[in-house]
Short mmCIF file of C-alpha atoms and ligand atoms in Angstrom, two decimals:
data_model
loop_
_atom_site.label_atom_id
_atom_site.label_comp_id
_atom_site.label_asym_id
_atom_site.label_seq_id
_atom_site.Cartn_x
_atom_site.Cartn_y
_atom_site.Cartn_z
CA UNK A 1 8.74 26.28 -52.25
CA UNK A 2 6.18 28.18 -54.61
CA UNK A 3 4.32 25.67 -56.82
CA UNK A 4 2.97 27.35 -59.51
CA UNK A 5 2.51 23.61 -61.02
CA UNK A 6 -1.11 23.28 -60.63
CA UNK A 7 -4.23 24.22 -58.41
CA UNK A 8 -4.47 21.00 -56.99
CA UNK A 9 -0.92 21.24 -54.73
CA UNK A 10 -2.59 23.51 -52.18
CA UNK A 11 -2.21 22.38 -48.44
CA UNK A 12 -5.33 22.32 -46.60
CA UNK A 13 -5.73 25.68 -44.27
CA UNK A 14 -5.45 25.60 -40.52
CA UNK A 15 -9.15 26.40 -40.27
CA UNK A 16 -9.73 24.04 -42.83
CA UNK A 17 -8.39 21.08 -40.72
CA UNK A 18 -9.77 22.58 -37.52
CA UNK A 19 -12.88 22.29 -39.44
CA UNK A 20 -12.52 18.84 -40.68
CA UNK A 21 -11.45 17.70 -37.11
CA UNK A 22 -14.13 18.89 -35.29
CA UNK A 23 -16.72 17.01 -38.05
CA UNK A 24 -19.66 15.16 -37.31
CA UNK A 25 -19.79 11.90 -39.26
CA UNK A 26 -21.72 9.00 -39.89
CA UNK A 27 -21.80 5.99 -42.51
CA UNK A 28 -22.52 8.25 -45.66
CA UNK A 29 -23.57 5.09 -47.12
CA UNK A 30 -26.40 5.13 -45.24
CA UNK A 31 -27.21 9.03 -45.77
CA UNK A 32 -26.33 9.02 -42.11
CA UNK A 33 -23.08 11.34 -42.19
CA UNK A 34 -24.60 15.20 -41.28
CA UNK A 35 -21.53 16.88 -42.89
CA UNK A 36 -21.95 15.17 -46.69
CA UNK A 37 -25.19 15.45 -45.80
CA UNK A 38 -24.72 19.69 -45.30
CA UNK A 39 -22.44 19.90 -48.21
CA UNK A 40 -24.29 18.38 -50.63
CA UNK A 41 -27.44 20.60 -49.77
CA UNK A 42 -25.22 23.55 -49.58
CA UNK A 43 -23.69 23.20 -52.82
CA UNK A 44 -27.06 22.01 -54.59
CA UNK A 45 -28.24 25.55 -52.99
CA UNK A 46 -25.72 27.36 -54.72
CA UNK A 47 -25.66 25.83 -57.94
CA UNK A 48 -29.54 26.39 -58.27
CA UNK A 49 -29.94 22.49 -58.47
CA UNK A 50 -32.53 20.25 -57.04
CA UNK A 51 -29.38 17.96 -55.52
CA UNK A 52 -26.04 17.18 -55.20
CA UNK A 53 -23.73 14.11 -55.09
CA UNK A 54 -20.07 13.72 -52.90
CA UNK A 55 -17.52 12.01 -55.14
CA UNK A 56 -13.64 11.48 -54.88
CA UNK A 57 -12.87 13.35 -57.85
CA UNK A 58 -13.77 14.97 -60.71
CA UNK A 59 -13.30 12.45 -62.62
CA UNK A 60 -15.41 10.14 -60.76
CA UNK A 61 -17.95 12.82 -61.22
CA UNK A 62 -17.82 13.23 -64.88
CA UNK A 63 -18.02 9.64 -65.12
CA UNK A 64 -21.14 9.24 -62.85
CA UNK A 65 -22.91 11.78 -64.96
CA UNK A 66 -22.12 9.91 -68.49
CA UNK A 67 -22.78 6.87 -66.60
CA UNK A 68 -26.53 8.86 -65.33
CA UNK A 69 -26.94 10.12 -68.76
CA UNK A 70 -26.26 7.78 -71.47
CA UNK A 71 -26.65 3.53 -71.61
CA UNK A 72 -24.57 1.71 -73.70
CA UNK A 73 -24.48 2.34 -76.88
CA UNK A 74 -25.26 5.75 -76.67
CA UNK A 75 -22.95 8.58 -77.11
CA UNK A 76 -21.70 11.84 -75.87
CA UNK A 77 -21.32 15.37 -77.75
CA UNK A 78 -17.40 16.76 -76.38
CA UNK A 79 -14.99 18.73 -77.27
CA UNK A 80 -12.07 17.41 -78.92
CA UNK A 81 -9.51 19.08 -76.10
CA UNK A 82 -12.03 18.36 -73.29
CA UNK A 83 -10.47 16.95 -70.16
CA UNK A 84 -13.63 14.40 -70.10
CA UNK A 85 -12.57 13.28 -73.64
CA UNK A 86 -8.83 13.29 -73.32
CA UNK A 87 -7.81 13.34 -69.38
CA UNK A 88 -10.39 10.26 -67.94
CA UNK A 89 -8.97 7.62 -69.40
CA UNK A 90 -12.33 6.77 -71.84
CA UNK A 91 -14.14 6.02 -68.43
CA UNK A 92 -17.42 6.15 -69.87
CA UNK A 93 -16.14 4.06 -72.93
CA UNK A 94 -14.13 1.76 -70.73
CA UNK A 95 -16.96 1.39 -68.48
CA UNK A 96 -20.21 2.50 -69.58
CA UNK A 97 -19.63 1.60 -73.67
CA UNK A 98 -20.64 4.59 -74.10
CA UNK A 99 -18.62 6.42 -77.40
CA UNK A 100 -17.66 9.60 -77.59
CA UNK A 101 -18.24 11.85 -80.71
CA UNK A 102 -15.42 14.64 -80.10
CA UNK A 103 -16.11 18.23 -81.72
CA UNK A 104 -13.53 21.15 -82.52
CA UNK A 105 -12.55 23.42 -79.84
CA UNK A 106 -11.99 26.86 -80.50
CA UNK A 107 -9.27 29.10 -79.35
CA UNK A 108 -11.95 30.41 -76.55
CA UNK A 109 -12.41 27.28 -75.68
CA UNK A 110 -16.15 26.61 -76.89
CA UNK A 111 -16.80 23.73 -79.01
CA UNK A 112 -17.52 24.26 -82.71
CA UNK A 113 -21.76 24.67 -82.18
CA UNK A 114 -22.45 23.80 -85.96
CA UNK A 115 -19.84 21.10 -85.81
CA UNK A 116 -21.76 18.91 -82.66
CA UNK A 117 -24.95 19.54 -84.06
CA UNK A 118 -23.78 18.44 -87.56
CA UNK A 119 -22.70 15.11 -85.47
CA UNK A 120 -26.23 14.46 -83.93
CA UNK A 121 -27.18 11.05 -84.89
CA UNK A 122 -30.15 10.13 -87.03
CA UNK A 123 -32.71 7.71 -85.26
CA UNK A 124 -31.63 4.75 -87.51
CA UNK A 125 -30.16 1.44 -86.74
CA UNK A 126 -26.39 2.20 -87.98
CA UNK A 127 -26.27 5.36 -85.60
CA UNK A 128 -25.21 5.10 -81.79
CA UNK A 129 -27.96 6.98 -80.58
CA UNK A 130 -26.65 10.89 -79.47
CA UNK A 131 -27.43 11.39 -75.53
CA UNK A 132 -25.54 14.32 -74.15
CA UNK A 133 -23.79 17.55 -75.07
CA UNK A 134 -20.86 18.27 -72.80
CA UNK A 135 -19.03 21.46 -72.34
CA UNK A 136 -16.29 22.14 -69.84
CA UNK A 137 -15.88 25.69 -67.95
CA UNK A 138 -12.96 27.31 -67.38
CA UNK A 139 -11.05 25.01 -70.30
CA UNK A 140 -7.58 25.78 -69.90
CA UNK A 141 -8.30 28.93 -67.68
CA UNK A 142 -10.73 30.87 -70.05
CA UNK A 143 -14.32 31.35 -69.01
CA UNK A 144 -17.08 30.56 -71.86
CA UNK A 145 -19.77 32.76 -71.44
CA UNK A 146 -23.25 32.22 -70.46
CA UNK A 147 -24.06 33.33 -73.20
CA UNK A 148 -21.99 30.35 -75.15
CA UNK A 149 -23.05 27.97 -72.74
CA UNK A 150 -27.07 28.78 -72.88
CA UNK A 151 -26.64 28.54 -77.50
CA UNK A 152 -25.16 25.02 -76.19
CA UNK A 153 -28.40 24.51 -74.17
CA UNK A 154 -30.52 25.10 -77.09
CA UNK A 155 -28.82 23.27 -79.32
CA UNK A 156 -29.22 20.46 -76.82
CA UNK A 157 -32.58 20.94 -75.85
CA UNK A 158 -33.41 20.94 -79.68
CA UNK A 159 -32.76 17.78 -80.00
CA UNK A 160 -33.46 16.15 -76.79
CA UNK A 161 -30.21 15.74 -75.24
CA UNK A 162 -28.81 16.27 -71.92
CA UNK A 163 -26.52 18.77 -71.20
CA UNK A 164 -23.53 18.56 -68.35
CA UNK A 165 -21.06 20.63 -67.58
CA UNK A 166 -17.67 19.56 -66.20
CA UNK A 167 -17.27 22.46 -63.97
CA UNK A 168 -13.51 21.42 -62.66
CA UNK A 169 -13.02 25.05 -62.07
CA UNK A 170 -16.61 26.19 -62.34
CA UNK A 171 -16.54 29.04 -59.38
CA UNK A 172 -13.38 30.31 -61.41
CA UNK A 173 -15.35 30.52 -64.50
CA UNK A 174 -18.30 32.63 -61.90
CA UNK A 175 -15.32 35.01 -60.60
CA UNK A 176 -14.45 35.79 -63.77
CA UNK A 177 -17.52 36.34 -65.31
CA UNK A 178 -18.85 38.17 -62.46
CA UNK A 179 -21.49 35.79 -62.51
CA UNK A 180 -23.26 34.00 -59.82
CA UNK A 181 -22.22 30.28 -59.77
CA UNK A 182 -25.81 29.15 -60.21
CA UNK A 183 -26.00 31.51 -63.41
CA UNK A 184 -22.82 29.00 -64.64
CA UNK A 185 -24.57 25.74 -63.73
CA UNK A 186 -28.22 27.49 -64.92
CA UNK A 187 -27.82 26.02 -68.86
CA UNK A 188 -26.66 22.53 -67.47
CA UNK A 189 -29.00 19.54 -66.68
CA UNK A 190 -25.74 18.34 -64.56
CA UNK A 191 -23.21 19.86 -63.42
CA UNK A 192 -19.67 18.39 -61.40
CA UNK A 193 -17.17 20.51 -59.54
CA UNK A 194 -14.56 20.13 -57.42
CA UNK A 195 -13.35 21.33 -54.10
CA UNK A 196 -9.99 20.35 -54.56
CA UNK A 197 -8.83 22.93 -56.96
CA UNK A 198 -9.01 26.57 -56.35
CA UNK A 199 -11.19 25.84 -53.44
CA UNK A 200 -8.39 24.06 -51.62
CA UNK A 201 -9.85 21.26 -50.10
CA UNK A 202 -7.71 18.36 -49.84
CA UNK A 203 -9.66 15.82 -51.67
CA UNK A 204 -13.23 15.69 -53.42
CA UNK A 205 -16.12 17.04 -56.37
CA UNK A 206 -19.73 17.29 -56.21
CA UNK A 207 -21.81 15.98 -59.08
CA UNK A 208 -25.32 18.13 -58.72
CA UNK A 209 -28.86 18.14 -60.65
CA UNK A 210 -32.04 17.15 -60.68
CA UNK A 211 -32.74 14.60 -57.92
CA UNK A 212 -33.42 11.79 -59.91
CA UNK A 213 -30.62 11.94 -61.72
CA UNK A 214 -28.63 12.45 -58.81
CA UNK A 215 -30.10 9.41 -57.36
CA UNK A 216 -29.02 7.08 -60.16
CA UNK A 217 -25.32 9.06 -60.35
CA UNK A 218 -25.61 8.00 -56.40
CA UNK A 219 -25.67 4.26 -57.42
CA UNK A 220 -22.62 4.43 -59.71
CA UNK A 221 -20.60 6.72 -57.38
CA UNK A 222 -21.24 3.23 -55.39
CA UNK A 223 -20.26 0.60 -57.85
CA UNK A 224 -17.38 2.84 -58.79
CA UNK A 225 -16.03 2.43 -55.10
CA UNK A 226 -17.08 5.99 -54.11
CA UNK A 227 -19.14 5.35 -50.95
CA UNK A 228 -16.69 6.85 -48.73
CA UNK A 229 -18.83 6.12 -45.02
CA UNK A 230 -17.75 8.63 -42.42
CA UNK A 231 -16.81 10.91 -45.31
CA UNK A 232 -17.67 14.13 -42.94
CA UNK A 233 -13.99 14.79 -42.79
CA UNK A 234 -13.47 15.50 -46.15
CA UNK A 235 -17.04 17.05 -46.30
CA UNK A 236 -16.06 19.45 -44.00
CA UNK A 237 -13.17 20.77 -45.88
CA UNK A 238 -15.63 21.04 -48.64
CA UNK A 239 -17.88 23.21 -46.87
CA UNK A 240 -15.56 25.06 -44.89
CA UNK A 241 -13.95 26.13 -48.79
CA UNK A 242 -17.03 26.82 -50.24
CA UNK A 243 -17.27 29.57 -47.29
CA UNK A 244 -13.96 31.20 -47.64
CA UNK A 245 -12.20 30.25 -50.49
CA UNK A 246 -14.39 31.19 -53.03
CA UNK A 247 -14.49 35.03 -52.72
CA UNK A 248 -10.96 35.04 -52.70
CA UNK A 249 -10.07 33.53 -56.16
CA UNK A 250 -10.57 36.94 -57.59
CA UNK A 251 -7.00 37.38 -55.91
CA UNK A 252 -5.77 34.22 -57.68
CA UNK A 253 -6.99 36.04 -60.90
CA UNK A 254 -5.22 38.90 -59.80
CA UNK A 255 -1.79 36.95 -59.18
CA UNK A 256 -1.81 35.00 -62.40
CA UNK A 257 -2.38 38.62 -64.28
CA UNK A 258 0.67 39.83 -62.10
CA UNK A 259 2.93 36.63 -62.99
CA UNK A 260 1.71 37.39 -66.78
CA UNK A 261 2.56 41.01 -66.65
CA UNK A 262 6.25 40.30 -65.17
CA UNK A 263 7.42 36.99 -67.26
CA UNK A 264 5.94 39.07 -70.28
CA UNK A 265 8.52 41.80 -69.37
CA UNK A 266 11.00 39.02 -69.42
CA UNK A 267 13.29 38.72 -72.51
CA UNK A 268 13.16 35.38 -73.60
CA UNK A 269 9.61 34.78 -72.35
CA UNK A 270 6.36 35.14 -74.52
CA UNK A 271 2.74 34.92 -73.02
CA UNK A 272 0.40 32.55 -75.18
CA UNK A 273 -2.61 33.70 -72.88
CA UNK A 274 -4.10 34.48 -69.11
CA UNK A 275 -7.17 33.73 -67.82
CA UNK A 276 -8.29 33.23 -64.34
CA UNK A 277 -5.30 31.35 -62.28
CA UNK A 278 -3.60 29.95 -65.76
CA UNK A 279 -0.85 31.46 -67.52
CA UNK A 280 0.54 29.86 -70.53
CA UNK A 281 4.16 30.67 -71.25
CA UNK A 282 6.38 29.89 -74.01
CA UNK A 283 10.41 30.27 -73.86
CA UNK A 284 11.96 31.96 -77.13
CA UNK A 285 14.59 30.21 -77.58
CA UNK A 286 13.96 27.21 -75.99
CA UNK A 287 15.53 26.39 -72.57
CA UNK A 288 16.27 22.87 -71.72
CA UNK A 289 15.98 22.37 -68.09
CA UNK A 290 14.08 25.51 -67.26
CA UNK A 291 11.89 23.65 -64.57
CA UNK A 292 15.19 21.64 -62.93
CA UNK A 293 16.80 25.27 -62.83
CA UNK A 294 13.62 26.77 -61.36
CA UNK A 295 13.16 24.23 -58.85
CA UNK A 296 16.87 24.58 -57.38
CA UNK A 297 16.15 28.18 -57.22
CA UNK A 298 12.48 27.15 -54.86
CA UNK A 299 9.84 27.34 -57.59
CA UNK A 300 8.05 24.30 -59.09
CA UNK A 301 7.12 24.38 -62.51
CA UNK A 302 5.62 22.09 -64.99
CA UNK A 303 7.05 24.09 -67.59
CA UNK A 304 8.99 22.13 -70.42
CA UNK A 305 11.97 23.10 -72.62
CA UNK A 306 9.20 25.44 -74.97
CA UNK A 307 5.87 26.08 -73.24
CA UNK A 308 4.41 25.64 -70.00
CA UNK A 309 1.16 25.94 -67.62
CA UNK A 310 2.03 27.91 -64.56
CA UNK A 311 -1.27 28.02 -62.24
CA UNK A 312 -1.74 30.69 -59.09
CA UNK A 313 -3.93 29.23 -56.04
CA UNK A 314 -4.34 29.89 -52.15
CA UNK A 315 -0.89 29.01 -51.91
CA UNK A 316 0.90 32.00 -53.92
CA UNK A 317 0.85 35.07 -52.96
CA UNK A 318 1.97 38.43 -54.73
CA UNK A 319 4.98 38.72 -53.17
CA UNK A 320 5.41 34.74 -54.62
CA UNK A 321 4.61 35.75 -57.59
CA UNK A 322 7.16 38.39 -57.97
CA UNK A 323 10.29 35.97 -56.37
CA UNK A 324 8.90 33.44 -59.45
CA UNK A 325 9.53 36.28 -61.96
CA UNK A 326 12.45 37.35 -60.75
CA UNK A 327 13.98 33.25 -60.88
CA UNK A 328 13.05 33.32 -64.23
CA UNK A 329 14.38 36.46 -65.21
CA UNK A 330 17.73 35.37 -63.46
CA UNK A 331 18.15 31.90 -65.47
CA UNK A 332 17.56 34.21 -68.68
CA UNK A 333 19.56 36.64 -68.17
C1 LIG B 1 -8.92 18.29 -62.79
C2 LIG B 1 -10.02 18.25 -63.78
C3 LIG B 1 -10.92 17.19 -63.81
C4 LIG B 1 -10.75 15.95 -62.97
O1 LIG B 1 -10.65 16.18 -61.62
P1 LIG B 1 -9.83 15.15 -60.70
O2 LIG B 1 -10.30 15.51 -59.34
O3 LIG B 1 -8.39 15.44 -60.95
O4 LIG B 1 -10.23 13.78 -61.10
C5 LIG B 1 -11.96 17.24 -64.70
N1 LIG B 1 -12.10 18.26 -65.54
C6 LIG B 1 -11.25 19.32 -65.55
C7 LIG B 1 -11.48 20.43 -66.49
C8 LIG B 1 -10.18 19.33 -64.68
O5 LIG B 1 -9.34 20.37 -64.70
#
């Protein structure tokens, strides 16, 4: 099969599980396992921070960070399209009471910058009191600049807020601005990634900044239910991705320009946009059952009767790519 449904579908390598086998462990709970222990340290080391946390997912990492950031009653800066705001299930309203004031996104995915500072809260009684500016990077495959993301710093750091990033896909956004990751995570108090997107790794994120705060997104990981013990194993998928597997999403950038280039020669097929490993696709006319007919034909879609995400990863190669294109320009024909 070729799943092109998301980044997260990938099947861990055989040197990745030769890696996680061969693991030292101990109770992480204890800061005893060596291999969290390494991968937290390595990725605090490459995101330029002081620290780094292990969580189970991303969003388990966003929601440490609100929960680090804010108490209740305060509230968070977000774009209105922002997986934190719309994806997490109000976590850090749910569980932290903390509210969210959501911002316009723009069609590069930046947040409206007059807009959130517009919504900064007075210091008066009626007001939650304004906490944190987030920002996500890539949001939905595009890379904001550092450039956009440092005027988001300022605007933060002008009025005393915190500023996270939920970096889902943050070594995406560094590939394809040629940037170094810690240049990405740079104009970020906080910053969360994961390791089981692009990267590969079969489970995990990493929630890093300075080492206090760290410390106290530590304790929530732990009332959350994210002390994991010997979580070495996973670690060591973590670590053995961050070695290999982040060079070669340039060649997941690559294959989701190639899969853009051939449904766009496609009748019937129009390209909303590509960036990084995302291409949005809309069928002209519709198609009813595009994905059923795709999937008897051994590619998985999450496409609908209209529009769709289709997502390249270490699992999809060129030669994948072009057998996709070709299914699709088969059912249209
Ligand atoms: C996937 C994703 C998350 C959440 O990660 P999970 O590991 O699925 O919980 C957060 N933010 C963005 C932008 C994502 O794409």
């Amino acid at each position: 099969m070729i799943d092109l449904r998301s980044d997260t579908v990938t099947q861990p390598t055989g040197p990745m599980r030769a890696a996680m086998a061969a693991a030292a462990v101990g109770d992480d709970v204890f800061g005893d396992d060596p291999t969290v222990n390494e991968l937290e340290a390595a990725v605090a080391d490459r995101l330029g921070k002081e620290a780094a946390v292990l969580v189970t997912s991303g969003t388990q990492g966003n929601l440490c960070a609100l929960l680090a950031h804010c108490q209740r009653g305060d509230e968070y800066i977000v774009g209105d399209r922002a997986h934190t705001y719309m994806f997490e299930g109000g976590g850090g309203a749910v569980l932290g009471s903390i509210q969210p004031q959501p911002v316009p996104t723009g069609d590069d995915g930046m947040i409206d910058l007059a807009r959130a500072e517009a919504a900064v809260k007075p210091d008066d009684s009626h007001f939650a009191r304004t906490r944190l500016v987030c920002l996500e990077n890539t949001i939905d495959g595009k890379a904001l600049t550092v450039e956009q993301m440092e005027r988001s710093a300022a605007l933060a750091a002008r009025h005393s807020l915190a500023h996270h990033l939920d970096g889902a896909r943050l070594w995406n956004a560094a590939a394809a601005l040629g940037a170094d990751p810690a240049a990405v995570a740079a104009p970020f108090d906080s910053v969360s990634a994961c390791l089981s997107k692009g990267l590969g790794a079969p489970v995990g994120s990493v929630l890093a900044g300075p080492a206090g705060f760290v410390a106290e997104a530590r304790k929530w990981r732990k009332m959350l239910g994210g002390g994991m013990r010997q979580a070495g194993v996973v670690a060591a998928a973590g670590l053995h991705a961050l070695e290999h597997h982040v060079g070669r999403l340039a060649d997941d950038h690559a294959n989701a320009a190639r899969l853009a280039r051939g449904l766009g020669s496609v009748p019937g097929v129009e390209i909303d946009s590509c960036a990084t490993n995302m291409v949005f696709a809309r069928l002209r006319p519709e198609r009813p059952g595009i994905a059923d007919e795709l999937a008897r034909r051994g590619v998985l879609t999450l496409w609908t009767d209209a529009s769709g995400r289709l997502v390249t990863h270490l699992g999809v190669t060129s030669a994948d790519v072009d057998a996709a294109v070709a299914a699709v320009a088969e059912i249209l024909a």
